[in-house]
Short mmCIF file of N, CA and C in Angstrom, two decimals:
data_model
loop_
_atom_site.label_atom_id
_atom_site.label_comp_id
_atom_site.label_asym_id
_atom_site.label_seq_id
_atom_site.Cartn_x
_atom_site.Cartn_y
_atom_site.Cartn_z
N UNK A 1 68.16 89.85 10.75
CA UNK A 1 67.30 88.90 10.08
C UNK A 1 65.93 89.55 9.86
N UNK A 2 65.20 89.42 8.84
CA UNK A 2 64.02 90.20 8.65
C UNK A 2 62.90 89.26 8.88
N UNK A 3 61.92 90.33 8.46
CA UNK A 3 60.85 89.64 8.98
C UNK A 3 60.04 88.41 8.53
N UNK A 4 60.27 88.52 7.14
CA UNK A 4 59.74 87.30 6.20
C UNK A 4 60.80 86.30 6.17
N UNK A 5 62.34 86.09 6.41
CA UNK A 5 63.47 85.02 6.65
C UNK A 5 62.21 84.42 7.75
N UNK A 6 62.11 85.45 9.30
CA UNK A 6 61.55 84.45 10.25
C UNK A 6 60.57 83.92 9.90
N UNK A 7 59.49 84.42 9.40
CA UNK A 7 58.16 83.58 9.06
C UNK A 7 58.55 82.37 8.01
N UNK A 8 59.64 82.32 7.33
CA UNK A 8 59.99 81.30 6.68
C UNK A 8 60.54 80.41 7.46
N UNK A 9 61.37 80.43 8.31
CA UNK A 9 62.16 79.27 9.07
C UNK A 9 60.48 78.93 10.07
N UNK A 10 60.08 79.78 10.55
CA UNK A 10 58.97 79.32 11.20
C UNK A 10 57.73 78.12 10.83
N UNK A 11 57.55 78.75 9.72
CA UNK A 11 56.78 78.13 8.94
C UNK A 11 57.08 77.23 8.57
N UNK A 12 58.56 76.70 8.12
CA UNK A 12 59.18 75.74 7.45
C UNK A 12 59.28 74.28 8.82
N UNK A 13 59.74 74.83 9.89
CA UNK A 13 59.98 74.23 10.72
C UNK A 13 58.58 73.67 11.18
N UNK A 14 57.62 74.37 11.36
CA UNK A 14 56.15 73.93 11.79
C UNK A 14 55.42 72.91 10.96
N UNK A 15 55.84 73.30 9.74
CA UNK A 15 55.28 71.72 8.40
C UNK A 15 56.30 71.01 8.47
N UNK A 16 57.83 70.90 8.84
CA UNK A 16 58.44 69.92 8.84
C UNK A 16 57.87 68.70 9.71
N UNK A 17 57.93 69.45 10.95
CA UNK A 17 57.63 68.68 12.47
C UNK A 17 56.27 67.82 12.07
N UNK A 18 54.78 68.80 11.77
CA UNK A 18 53.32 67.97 11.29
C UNK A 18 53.94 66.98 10.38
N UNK A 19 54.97 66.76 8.94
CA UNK A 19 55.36 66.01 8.04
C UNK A 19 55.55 64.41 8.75
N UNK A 20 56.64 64.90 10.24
CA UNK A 20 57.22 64.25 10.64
C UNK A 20 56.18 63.36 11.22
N UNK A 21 55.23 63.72 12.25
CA UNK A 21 54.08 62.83 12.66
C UNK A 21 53.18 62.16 11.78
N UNK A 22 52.90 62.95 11.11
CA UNK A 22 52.20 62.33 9.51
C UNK A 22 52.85 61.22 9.42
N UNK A 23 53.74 61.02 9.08
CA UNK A 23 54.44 59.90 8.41
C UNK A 23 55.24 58.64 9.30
N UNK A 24 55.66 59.50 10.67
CA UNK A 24 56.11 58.59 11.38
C UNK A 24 55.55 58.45 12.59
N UNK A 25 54.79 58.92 12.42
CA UNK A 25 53.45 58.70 14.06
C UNK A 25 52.79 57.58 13.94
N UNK A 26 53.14 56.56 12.84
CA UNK A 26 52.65 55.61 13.05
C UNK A 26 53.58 54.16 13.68
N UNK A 27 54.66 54.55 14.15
CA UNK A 27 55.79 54.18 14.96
C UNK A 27 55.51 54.11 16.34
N UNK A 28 54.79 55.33 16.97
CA UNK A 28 54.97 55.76 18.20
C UNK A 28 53.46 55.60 18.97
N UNK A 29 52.54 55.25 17.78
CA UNK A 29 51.12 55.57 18.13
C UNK A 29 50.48 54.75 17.42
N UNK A 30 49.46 54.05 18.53
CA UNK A 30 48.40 53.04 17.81
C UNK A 30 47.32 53.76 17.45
N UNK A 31 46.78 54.66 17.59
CA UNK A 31 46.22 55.61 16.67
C UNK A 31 46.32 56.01 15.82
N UNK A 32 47.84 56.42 15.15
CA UNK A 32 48.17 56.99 14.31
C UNK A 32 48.27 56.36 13.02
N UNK A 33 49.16 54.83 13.89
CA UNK A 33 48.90 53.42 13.21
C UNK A 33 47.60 53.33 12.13
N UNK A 34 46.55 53.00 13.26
CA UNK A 34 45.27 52.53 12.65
C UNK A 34 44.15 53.75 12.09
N UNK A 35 44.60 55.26 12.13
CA UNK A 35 43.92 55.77 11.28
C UNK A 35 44.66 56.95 10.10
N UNK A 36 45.59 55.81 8.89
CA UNK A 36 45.77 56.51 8.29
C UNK A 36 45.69 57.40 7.61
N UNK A 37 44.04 57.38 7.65
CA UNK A 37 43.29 57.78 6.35
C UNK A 37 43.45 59.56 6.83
N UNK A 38 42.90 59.18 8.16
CA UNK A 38 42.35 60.47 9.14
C UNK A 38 44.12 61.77 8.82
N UNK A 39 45.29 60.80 8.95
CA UNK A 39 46.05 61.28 8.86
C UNK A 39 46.87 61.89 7.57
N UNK A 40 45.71 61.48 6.35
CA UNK A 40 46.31 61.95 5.73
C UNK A 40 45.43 63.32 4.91
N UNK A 41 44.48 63.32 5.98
CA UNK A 41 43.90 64.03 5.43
C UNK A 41 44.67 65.70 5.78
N UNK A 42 45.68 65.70 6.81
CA UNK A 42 46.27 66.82 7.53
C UNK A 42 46.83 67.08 6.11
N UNK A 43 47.09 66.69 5.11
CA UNK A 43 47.98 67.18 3.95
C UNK A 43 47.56 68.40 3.69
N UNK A 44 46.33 68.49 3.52
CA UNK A 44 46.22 70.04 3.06
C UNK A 44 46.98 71.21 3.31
N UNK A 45 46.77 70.99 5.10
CA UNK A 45 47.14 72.31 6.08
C UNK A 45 48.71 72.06 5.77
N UNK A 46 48.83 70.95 5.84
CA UNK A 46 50.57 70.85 5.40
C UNK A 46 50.84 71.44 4.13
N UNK A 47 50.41 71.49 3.26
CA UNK A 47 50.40 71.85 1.96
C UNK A 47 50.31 73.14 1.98
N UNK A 48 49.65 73.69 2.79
CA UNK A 48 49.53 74.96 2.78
C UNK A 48 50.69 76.05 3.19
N UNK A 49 51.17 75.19 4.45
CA UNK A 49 52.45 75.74 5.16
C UNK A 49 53.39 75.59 4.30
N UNK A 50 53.45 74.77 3.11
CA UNK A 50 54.52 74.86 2.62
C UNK A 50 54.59 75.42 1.30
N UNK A 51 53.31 76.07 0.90
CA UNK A 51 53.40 77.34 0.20
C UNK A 51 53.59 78.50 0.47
N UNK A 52 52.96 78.71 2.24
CA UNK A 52 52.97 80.53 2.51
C UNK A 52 54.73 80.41 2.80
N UNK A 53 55.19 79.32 3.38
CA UNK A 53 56.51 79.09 3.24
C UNK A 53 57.48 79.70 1.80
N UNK A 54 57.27 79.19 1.30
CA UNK A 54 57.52 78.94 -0.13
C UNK A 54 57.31 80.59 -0.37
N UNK A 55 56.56 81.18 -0.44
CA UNK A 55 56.35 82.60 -0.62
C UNK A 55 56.63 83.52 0.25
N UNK A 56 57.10 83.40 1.62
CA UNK A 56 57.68 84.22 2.43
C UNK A 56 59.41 84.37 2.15
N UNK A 57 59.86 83.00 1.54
CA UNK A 57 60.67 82.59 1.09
C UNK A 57 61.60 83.39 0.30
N UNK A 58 60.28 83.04 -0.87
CA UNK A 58 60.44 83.77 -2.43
C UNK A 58 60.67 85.39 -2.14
N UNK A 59 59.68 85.78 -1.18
CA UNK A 59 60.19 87.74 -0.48
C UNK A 59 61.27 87.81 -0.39
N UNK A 60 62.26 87.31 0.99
CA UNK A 60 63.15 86.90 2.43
C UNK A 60 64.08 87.26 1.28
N UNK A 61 64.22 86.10 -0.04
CA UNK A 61 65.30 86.15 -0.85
C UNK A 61 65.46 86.48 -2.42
N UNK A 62 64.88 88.05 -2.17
CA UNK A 62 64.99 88.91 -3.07
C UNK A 62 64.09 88.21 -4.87
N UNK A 63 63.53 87.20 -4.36
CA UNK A 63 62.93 86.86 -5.58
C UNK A 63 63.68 85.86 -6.57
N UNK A 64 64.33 84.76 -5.40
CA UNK A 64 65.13 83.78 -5.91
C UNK A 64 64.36 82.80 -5.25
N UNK A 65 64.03 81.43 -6.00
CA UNK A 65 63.61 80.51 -5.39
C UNK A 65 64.58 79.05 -4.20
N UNK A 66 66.11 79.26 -5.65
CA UNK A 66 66.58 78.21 -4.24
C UNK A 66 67.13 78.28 -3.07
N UNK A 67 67.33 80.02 -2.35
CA UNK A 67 67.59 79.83 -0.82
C UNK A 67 66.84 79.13 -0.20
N UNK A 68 65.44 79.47 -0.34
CA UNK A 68 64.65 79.11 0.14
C UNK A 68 63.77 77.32 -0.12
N UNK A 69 64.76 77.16 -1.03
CA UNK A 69 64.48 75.61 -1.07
C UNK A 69 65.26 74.96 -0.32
N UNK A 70 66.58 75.23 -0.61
CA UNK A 70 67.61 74.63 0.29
C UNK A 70 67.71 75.11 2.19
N UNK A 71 67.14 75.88 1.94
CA UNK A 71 66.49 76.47 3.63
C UNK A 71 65.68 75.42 4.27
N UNK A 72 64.15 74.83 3.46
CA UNK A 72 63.61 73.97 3.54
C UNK A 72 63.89 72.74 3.80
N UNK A 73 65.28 72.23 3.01
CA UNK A 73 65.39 70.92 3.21
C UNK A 73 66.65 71.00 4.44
N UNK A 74 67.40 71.90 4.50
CA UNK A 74 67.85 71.90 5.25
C UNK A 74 67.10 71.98 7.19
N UNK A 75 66.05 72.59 7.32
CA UNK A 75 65.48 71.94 8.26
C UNK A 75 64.41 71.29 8.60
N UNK A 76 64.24 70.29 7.22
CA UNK A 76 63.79 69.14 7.27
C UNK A 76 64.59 68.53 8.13
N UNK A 77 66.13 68.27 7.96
CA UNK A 77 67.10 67.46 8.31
C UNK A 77 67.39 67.80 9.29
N UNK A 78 67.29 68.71 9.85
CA UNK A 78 67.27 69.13 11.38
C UNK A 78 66.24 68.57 12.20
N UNK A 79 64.97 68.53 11.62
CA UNK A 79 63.56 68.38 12.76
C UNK A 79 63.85 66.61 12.53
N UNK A 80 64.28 66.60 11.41
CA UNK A 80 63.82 65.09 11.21
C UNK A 80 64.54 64.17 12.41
N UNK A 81 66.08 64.46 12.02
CA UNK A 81 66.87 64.20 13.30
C UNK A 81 66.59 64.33 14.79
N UNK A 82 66.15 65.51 15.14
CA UNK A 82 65.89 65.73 16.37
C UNK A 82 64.96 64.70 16.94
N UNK A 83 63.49 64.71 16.12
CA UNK A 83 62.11 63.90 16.26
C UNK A 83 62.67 62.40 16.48
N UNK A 84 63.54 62.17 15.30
CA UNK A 84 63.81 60.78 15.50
C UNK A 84 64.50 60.23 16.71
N UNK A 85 65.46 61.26 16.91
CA UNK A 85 65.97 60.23 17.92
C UNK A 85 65.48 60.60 19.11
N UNK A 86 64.77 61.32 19.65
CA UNK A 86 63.82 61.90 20.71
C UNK A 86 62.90 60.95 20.95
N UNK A 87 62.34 60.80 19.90
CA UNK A 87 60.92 59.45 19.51
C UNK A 87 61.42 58.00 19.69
N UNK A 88 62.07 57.70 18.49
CA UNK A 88 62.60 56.64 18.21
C UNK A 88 63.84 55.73 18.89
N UNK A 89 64.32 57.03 19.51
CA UNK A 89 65.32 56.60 20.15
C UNK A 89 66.71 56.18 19.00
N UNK A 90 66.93 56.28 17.51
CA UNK A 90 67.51 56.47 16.87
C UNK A 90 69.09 57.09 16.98
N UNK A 91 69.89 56.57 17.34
CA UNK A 91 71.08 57.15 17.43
C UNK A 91 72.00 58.54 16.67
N UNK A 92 72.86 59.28 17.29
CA UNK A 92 73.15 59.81 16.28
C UNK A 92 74.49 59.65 15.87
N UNK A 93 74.62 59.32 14.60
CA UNK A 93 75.80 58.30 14.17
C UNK A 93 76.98 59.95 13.82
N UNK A 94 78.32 59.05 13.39
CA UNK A 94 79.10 60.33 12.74
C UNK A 94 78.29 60.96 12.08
N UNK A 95 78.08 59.59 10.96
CA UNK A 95 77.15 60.22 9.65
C UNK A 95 76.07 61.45 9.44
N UNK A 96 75.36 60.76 11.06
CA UNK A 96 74.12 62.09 11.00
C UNK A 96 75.09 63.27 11.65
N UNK A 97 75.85 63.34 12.25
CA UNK A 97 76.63 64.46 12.80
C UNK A 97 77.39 65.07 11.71
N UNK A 98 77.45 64.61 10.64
CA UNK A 98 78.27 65.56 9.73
C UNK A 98 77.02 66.18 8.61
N UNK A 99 75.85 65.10 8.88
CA UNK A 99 74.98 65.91 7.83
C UNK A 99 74.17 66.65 8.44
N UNK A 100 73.97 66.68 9.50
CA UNK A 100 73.47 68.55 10.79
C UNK A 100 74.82 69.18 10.57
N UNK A 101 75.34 68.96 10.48
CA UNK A 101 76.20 70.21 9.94
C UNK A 101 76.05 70.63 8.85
N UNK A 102 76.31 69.99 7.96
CA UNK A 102 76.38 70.62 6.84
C UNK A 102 74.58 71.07 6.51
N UNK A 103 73.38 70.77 7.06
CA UNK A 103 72.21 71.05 6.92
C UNK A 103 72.16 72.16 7.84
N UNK A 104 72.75 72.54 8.92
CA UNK A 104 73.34 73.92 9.77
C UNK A 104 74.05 74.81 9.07
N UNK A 105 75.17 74.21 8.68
CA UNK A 105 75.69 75.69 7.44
C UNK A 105 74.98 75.69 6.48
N UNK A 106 73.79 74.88 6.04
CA UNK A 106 72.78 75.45 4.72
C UNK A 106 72.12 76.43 5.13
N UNK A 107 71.32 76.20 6.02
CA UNK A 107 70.93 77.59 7.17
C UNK A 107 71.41 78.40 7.14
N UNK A 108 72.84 78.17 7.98
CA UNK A 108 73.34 79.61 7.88
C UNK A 108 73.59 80.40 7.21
N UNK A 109 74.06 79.98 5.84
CA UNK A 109 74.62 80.89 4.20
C UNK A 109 73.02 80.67 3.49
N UNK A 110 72.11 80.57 3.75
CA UNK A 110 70.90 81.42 3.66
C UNK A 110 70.61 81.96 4.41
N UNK A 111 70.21 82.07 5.10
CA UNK A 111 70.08 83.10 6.32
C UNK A 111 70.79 84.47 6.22
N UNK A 112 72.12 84.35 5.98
CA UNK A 112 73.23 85.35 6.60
C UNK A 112 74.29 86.09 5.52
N UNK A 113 73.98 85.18 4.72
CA UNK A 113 75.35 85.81 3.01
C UNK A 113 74.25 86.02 2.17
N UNK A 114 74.20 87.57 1.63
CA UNK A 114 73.14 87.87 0.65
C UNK A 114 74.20 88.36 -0.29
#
């Protein structure tokens, strides 16, 4: 695995997780609740991660954009899952068990089949 794949899953995974509090920290937290504003101001830095993303990406995979999109959403659906039911206490149904998989083999055939 090279060096710009890792800074991509890294990166990808690090703005997923901030996405995840952003948006659903207001579930878990009366803070988070009552200062949306404050919270949305994190967009930037999020925004940001998900360009150097986006361009470590664009390296990792030879100068194709959708591994690296489908890389992205694929562990969206990973963190998202995890957070949720960690947090939320959210179950994990068949349903979500067949779509970590298949968001696991998106991973993997980017990652691993060039």
């Amino acid at each position: 695995m090279s060096k710009a794949l890792l800074y991509t899953i890294l990166i990808f995974t690090i703005t997923q997780i901030a996405v995840w509090f952003q948006t659903n920290g207001q579930f878990i937290s009366e803070w988070c609740k009552n200062n949306s504003f404050i919270l949305s101001l994190f967009g930037v830095p999020i925004s940001l991660g998900y360009i150097y993303a986006t361009i470590w990406a664009f390296i990792s995979f030879d100068n194709f954009l959708w591994p690296g999109r489908l890389l992205g959403f694929a562990l969206g659906i990973i963190s998202f899952t995890i957070l949720t039911n960690y947090y939320l206490g959210e179950g994990i149904t068949p349903k979500v068990i067949v779509s970590l998989v298949l968001a696991t083999t998106l991973v993997l055939i980017q990652a691993f089949w060039k």
